[in-house]
Short mmCIF file of C-alpha atoms and ligand atoms in Angstrom, two decimals:
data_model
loop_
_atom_site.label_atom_id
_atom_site.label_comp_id
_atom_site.label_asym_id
_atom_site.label_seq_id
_atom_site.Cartn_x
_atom_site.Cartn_y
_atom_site.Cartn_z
CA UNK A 47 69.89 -6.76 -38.28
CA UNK A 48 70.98 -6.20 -42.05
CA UNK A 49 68.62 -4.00 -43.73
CA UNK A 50 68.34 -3.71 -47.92
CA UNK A 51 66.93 -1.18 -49.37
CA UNK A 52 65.09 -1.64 -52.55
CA UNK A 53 64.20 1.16 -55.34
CA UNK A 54 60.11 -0.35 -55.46
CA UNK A 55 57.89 -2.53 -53.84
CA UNK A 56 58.53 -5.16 -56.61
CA UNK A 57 62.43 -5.16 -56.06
CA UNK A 58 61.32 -6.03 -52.37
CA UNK A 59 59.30 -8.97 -53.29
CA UNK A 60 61.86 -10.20 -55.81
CA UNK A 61 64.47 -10.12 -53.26
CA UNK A 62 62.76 -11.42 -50.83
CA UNK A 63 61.59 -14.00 -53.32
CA UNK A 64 65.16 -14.87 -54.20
CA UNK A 65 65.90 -15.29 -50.44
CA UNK A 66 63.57 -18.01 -49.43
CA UNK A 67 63.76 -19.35 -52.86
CA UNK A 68 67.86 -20.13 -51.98
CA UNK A 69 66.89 -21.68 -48.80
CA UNK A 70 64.07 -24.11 -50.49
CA UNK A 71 66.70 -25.11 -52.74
CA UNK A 72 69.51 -25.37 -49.95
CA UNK A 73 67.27 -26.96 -47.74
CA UNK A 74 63.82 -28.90 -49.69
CA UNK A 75 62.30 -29.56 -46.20
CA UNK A 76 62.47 -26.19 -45.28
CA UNK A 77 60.08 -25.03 -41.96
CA UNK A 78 58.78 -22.00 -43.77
CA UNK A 79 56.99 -19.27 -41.22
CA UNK A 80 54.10 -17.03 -43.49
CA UNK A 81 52.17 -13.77 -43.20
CA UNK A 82 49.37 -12.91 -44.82
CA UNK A 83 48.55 -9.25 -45.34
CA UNK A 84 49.13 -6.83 -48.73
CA UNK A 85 53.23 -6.90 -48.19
CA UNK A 86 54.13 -10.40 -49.19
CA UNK A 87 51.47 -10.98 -52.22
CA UNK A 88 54.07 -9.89 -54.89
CA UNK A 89 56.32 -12.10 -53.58
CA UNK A 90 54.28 -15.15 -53.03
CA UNK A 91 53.52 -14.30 -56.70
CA UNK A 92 57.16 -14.54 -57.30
CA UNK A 93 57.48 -17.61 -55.87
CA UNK A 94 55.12 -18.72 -58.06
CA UNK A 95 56.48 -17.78 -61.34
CA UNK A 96 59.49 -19.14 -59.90
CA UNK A 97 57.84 -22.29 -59.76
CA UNK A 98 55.92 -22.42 -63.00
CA UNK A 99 59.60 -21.99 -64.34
CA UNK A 100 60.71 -25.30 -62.62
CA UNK A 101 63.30 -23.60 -60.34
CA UNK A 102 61.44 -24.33 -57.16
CA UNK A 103 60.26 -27.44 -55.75
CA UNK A 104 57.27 -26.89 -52.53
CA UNK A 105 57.00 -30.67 -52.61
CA UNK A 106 58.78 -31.23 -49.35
CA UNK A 107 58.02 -27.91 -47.71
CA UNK A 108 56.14 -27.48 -44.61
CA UNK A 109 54.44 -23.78 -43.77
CA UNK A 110 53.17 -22.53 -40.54
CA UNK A 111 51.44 -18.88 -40.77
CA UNK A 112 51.33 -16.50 -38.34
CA UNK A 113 48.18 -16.01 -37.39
CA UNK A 114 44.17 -16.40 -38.58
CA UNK A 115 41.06 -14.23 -37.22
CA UNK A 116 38.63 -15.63 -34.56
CA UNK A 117 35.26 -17.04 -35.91
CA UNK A 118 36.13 -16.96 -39.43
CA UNK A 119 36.08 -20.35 -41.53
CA UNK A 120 38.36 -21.72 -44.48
CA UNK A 121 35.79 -20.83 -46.63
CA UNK A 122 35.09 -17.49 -45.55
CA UNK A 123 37.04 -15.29 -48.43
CA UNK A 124 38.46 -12.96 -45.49
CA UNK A 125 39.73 -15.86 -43.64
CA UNK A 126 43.68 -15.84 -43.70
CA UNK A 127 43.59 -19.81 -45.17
CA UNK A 128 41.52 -18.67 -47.63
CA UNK A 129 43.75 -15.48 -48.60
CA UNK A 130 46.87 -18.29 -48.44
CA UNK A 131 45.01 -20.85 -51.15
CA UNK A 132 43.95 -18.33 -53.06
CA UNK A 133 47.32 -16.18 -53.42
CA UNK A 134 49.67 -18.88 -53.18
CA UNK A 135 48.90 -22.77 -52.47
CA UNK A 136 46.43 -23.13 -55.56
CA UNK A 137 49.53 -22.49 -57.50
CA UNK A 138 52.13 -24.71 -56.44
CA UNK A 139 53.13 -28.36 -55.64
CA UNK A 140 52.84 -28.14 -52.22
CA UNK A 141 51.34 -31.13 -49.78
CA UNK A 142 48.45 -29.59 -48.78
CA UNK A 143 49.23 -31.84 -45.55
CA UNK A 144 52.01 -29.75 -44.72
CA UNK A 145 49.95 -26.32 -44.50
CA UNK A 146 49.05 -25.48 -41.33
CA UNK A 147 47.33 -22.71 -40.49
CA UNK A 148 45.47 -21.95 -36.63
CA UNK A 149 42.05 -22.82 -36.93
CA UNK A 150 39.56 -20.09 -36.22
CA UNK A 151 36.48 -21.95 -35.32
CA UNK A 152 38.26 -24.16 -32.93
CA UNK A 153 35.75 -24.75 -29.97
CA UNK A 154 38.14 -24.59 -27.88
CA UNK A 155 40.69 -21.94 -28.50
CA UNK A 156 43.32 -22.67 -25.98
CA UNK A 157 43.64 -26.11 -26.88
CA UNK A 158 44.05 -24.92 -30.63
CA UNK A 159 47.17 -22.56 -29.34
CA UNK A 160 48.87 -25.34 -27.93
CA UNK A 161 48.06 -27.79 -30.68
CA UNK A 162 49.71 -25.10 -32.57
CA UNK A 163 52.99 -25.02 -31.12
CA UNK A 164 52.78 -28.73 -30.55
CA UNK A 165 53.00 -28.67 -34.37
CA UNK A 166 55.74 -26.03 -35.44
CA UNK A 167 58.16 -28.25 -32.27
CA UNK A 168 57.00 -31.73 -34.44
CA UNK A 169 58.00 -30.16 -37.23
CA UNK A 170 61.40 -28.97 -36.12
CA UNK A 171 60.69 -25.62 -35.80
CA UNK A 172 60.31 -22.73 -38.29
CA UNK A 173 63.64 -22.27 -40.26
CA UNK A 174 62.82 -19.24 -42.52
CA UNK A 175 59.50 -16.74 -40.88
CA UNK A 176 58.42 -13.95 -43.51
CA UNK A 177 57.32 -11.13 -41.64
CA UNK A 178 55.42 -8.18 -42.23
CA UNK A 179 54.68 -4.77 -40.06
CA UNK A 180 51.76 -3.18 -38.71
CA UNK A 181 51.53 0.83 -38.63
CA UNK A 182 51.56 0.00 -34.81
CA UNK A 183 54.67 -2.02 -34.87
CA UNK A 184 53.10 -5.37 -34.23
CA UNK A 185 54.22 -8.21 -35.77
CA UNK A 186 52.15 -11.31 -36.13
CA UNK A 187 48.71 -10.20 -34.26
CA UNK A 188 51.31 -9.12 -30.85
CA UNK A 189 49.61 -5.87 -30.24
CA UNK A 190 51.34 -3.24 -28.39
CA UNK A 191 52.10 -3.71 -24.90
CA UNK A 192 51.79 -7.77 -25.13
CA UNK A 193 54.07 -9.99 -23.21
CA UNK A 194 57.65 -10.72 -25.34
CA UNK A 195 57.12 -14.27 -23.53
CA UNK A 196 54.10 -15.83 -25.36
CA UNK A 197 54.25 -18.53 -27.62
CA UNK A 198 50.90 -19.17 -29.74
CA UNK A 199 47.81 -17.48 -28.18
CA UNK A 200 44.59 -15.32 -28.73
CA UNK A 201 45.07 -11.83 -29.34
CA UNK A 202 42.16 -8.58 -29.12
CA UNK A 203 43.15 -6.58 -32.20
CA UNK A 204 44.43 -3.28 -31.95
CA UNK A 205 41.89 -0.68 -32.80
CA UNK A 206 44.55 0.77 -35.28
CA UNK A 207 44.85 -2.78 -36.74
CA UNK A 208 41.01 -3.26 -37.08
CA UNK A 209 40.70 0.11 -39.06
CA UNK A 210 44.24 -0.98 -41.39
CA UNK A 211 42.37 -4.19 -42.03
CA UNK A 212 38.87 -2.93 -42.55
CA UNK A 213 40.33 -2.40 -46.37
CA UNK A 214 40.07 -6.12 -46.83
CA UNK A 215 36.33 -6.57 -45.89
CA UNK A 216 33.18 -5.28 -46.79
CA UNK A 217 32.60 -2.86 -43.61
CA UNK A 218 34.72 -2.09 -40.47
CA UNK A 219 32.04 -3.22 -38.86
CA UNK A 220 32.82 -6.79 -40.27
CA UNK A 221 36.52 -7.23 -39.29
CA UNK A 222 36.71 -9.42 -36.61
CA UNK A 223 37.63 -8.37 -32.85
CA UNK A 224 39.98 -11.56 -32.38
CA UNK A 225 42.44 -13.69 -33.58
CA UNK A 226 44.84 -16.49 -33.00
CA UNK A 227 48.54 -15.21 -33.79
CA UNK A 228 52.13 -17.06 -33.47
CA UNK A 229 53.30 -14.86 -29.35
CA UNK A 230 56.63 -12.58 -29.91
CA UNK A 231 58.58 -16.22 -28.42
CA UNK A 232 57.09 -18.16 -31.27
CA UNK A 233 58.56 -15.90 -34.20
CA UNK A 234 62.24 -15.63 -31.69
CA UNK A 235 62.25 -18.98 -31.55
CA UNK A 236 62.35 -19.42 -35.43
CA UNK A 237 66.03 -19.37 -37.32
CA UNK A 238 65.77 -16.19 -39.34
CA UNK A 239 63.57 -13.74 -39.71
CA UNK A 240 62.87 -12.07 -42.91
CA UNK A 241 60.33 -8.45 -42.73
CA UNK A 242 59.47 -6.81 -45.18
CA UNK A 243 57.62 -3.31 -45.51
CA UNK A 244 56.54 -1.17 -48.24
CA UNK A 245 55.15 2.32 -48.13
CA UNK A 246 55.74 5.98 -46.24
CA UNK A 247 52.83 4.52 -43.60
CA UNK A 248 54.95 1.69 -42.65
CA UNK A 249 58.44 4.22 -41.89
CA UNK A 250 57.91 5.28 -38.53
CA UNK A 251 57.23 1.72 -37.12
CA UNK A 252 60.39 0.72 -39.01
CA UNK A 253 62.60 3.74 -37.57
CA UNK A 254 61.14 2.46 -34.06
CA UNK A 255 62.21 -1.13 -35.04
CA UNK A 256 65.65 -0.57 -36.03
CA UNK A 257 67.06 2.26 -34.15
CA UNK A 258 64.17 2.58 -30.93
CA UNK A 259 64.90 1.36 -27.68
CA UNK A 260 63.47 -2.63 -27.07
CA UNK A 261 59.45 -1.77 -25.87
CA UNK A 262 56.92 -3.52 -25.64
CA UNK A 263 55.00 -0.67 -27.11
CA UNK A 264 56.78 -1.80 -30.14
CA UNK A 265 56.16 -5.50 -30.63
CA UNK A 266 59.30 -5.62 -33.95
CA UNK A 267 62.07 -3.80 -31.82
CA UNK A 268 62.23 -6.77 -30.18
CA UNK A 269 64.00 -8.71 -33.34
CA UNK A 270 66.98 -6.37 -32.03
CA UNK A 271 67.30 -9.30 -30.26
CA UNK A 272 67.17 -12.18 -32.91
CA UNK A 273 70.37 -13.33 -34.39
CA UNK A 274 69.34 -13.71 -38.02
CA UNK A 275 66.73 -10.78 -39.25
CA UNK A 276 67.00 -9.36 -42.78
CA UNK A 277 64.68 -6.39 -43.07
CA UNK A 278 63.95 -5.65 -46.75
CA UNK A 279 62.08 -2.54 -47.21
CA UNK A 280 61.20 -0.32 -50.43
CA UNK A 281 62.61 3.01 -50.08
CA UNK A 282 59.52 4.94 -49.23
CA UNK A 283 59.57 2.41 -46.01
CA UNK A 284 63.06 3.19 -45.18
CA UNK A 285 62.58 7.24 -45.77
CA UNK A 286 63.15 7.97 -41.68
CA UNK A 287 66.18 5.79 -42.06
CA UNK A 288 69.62 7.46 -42.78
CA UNK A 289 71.97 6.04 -45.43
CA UNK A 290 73.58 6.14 -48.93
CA UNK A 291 72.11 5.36 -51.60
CA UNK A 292 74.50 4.27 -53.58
CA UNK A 293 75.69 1.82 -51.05
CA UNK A 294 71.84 0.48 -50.37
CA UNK A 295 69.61 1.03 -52.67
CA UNK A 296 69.31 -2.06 -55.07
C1 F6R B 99 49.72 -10.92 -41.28
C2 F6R B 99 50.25 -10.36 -40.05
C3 F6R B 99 50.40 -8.90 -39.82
C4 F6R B 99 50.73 -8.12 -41.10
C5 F6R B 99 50.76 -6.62 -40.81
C6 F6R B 99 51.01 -5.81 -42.06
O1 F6R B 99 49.69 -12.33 -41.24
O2 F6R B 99 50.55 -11.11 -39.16
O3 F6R B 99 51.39 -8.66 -38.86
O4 F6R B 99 51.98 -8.54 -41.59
O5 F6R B 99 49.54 -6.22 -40.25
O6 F6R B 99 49.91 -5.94 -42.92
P1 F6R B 99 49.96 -5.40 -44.40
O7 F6R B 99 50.98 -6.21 -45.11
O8 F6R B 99 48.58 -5.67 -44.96
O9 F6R B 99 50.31 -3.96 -44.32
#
């Protein structure tokens, strides 16, 4: 794992930024992996102005993201599609054929997971997956305890995960109890990992991640395992972490 540490939560999302923005422009038919969630706005934003500026071409790209609730629509404004469109695809010269996202109203779930992976294999698999963390550790919707073997599936959410993402909806009450998420194998399976987190809330599960034995318990310890992960962290994130400043802090 190589680990930056950043000074702010915008240095995070710039870097980051720059990152995927090199391997668009190395590669224009790039496999791009996306999470949804408060971490990577700023740098979807990024992206964006990056864009606007002519450096970045999404013409060619294809996106998969990680996961979208149970039972909500694309036009439901707490749906993850919407969230994407709204953030990030509106602005750019993406195919809007090449965004795929699960679909929660499926009728018939299953079938949706495997269409799912059916789609990131078609595709070539996902080159570059943006990450984020939950307080929990889980990455993706792969809740504590769930099997490091599952590709694409439907996930219960966490209690801890439906009171984090009650922020984004009207009531707790409303947040749903389900989702379809990308399994732990899914986001292995992908080239390189980039995860980002911001925030003293987010530090623990990142100790766990990076120095913590491999557990279940802790869905992101398993990228101890993946051969490409950059984890790029602002330095309230990394404040369980030991290390020099000097040396990391960018
Ligand atoms: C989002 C996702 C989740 C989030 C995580 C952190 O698509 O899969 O794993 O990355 O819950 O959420 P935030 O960024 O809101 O703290």
């Amino acid at each position: 794992m190589k680990v930056i540490v950043t000074k702010s939560k915008e240095m995070m999302s710039i870097n980051a930024a720059h990152i995927l923005a090199s391997k668009i422009m190395e590669y224009p038919h790039l496999v791009l992996g996306l999470a949804t969630g408060s971490t990577p706005l700023c740098t979807y934003h990024e992206l964006i102005k990056m864009y606007n500026n002519g450096i970045l071409d999404f013409s060619r790209v294809t996106t998969f993201n990680l996961d979208e609730y149970v039972g909500l629509d694309d036009s439901s404004p707490y749906s993850y599609r919407f969230y994407m469109q709204k953030e990030f695809f509106d602005y750019i010269n993406i195919n809007q054929k090449k965004i795929n996202i699960p679909y929660g109203i499926a009728e018939d779930l299953t079938e949706e997971t495997k269409r799912y992976e059916k789609a990131i294999k078609k595709a070539g698999g996902i080159d570059v997956q943006l990450l984020g963390i939950g307080r929990n550790g889980h990455i993706g919707f792969n809740e504590p305890k769930s099997n490091f073997e599952t590709l694409t599936h439907v996930v219960e959410l966490d209690k801890q995960t439906i009171e984090d993402n009650a922020r984004f909806f009207d009531s707790r009450q409303q947040v749903p109890r389900k989702a379809i998420s990308m399994g732990i194998k899914t986001i292995m399976n992908s080239r390189k990992v980039i995860l980002l987190a911001s925030g003293e809330n987010k530090a623990e599960a990142v100790k766990k991640m990076i120095y913590g034995k491999i557990d279940p318990n802790l869905q992101a310890s398993v990228l101890q395992l993946h051969p490409d992960v950059t984890v790029i962290l602002d330095k309230e994130a990394a404040s369980q972490l030991k290390y020099t400043e000097e040396n990391w802090i960018i």
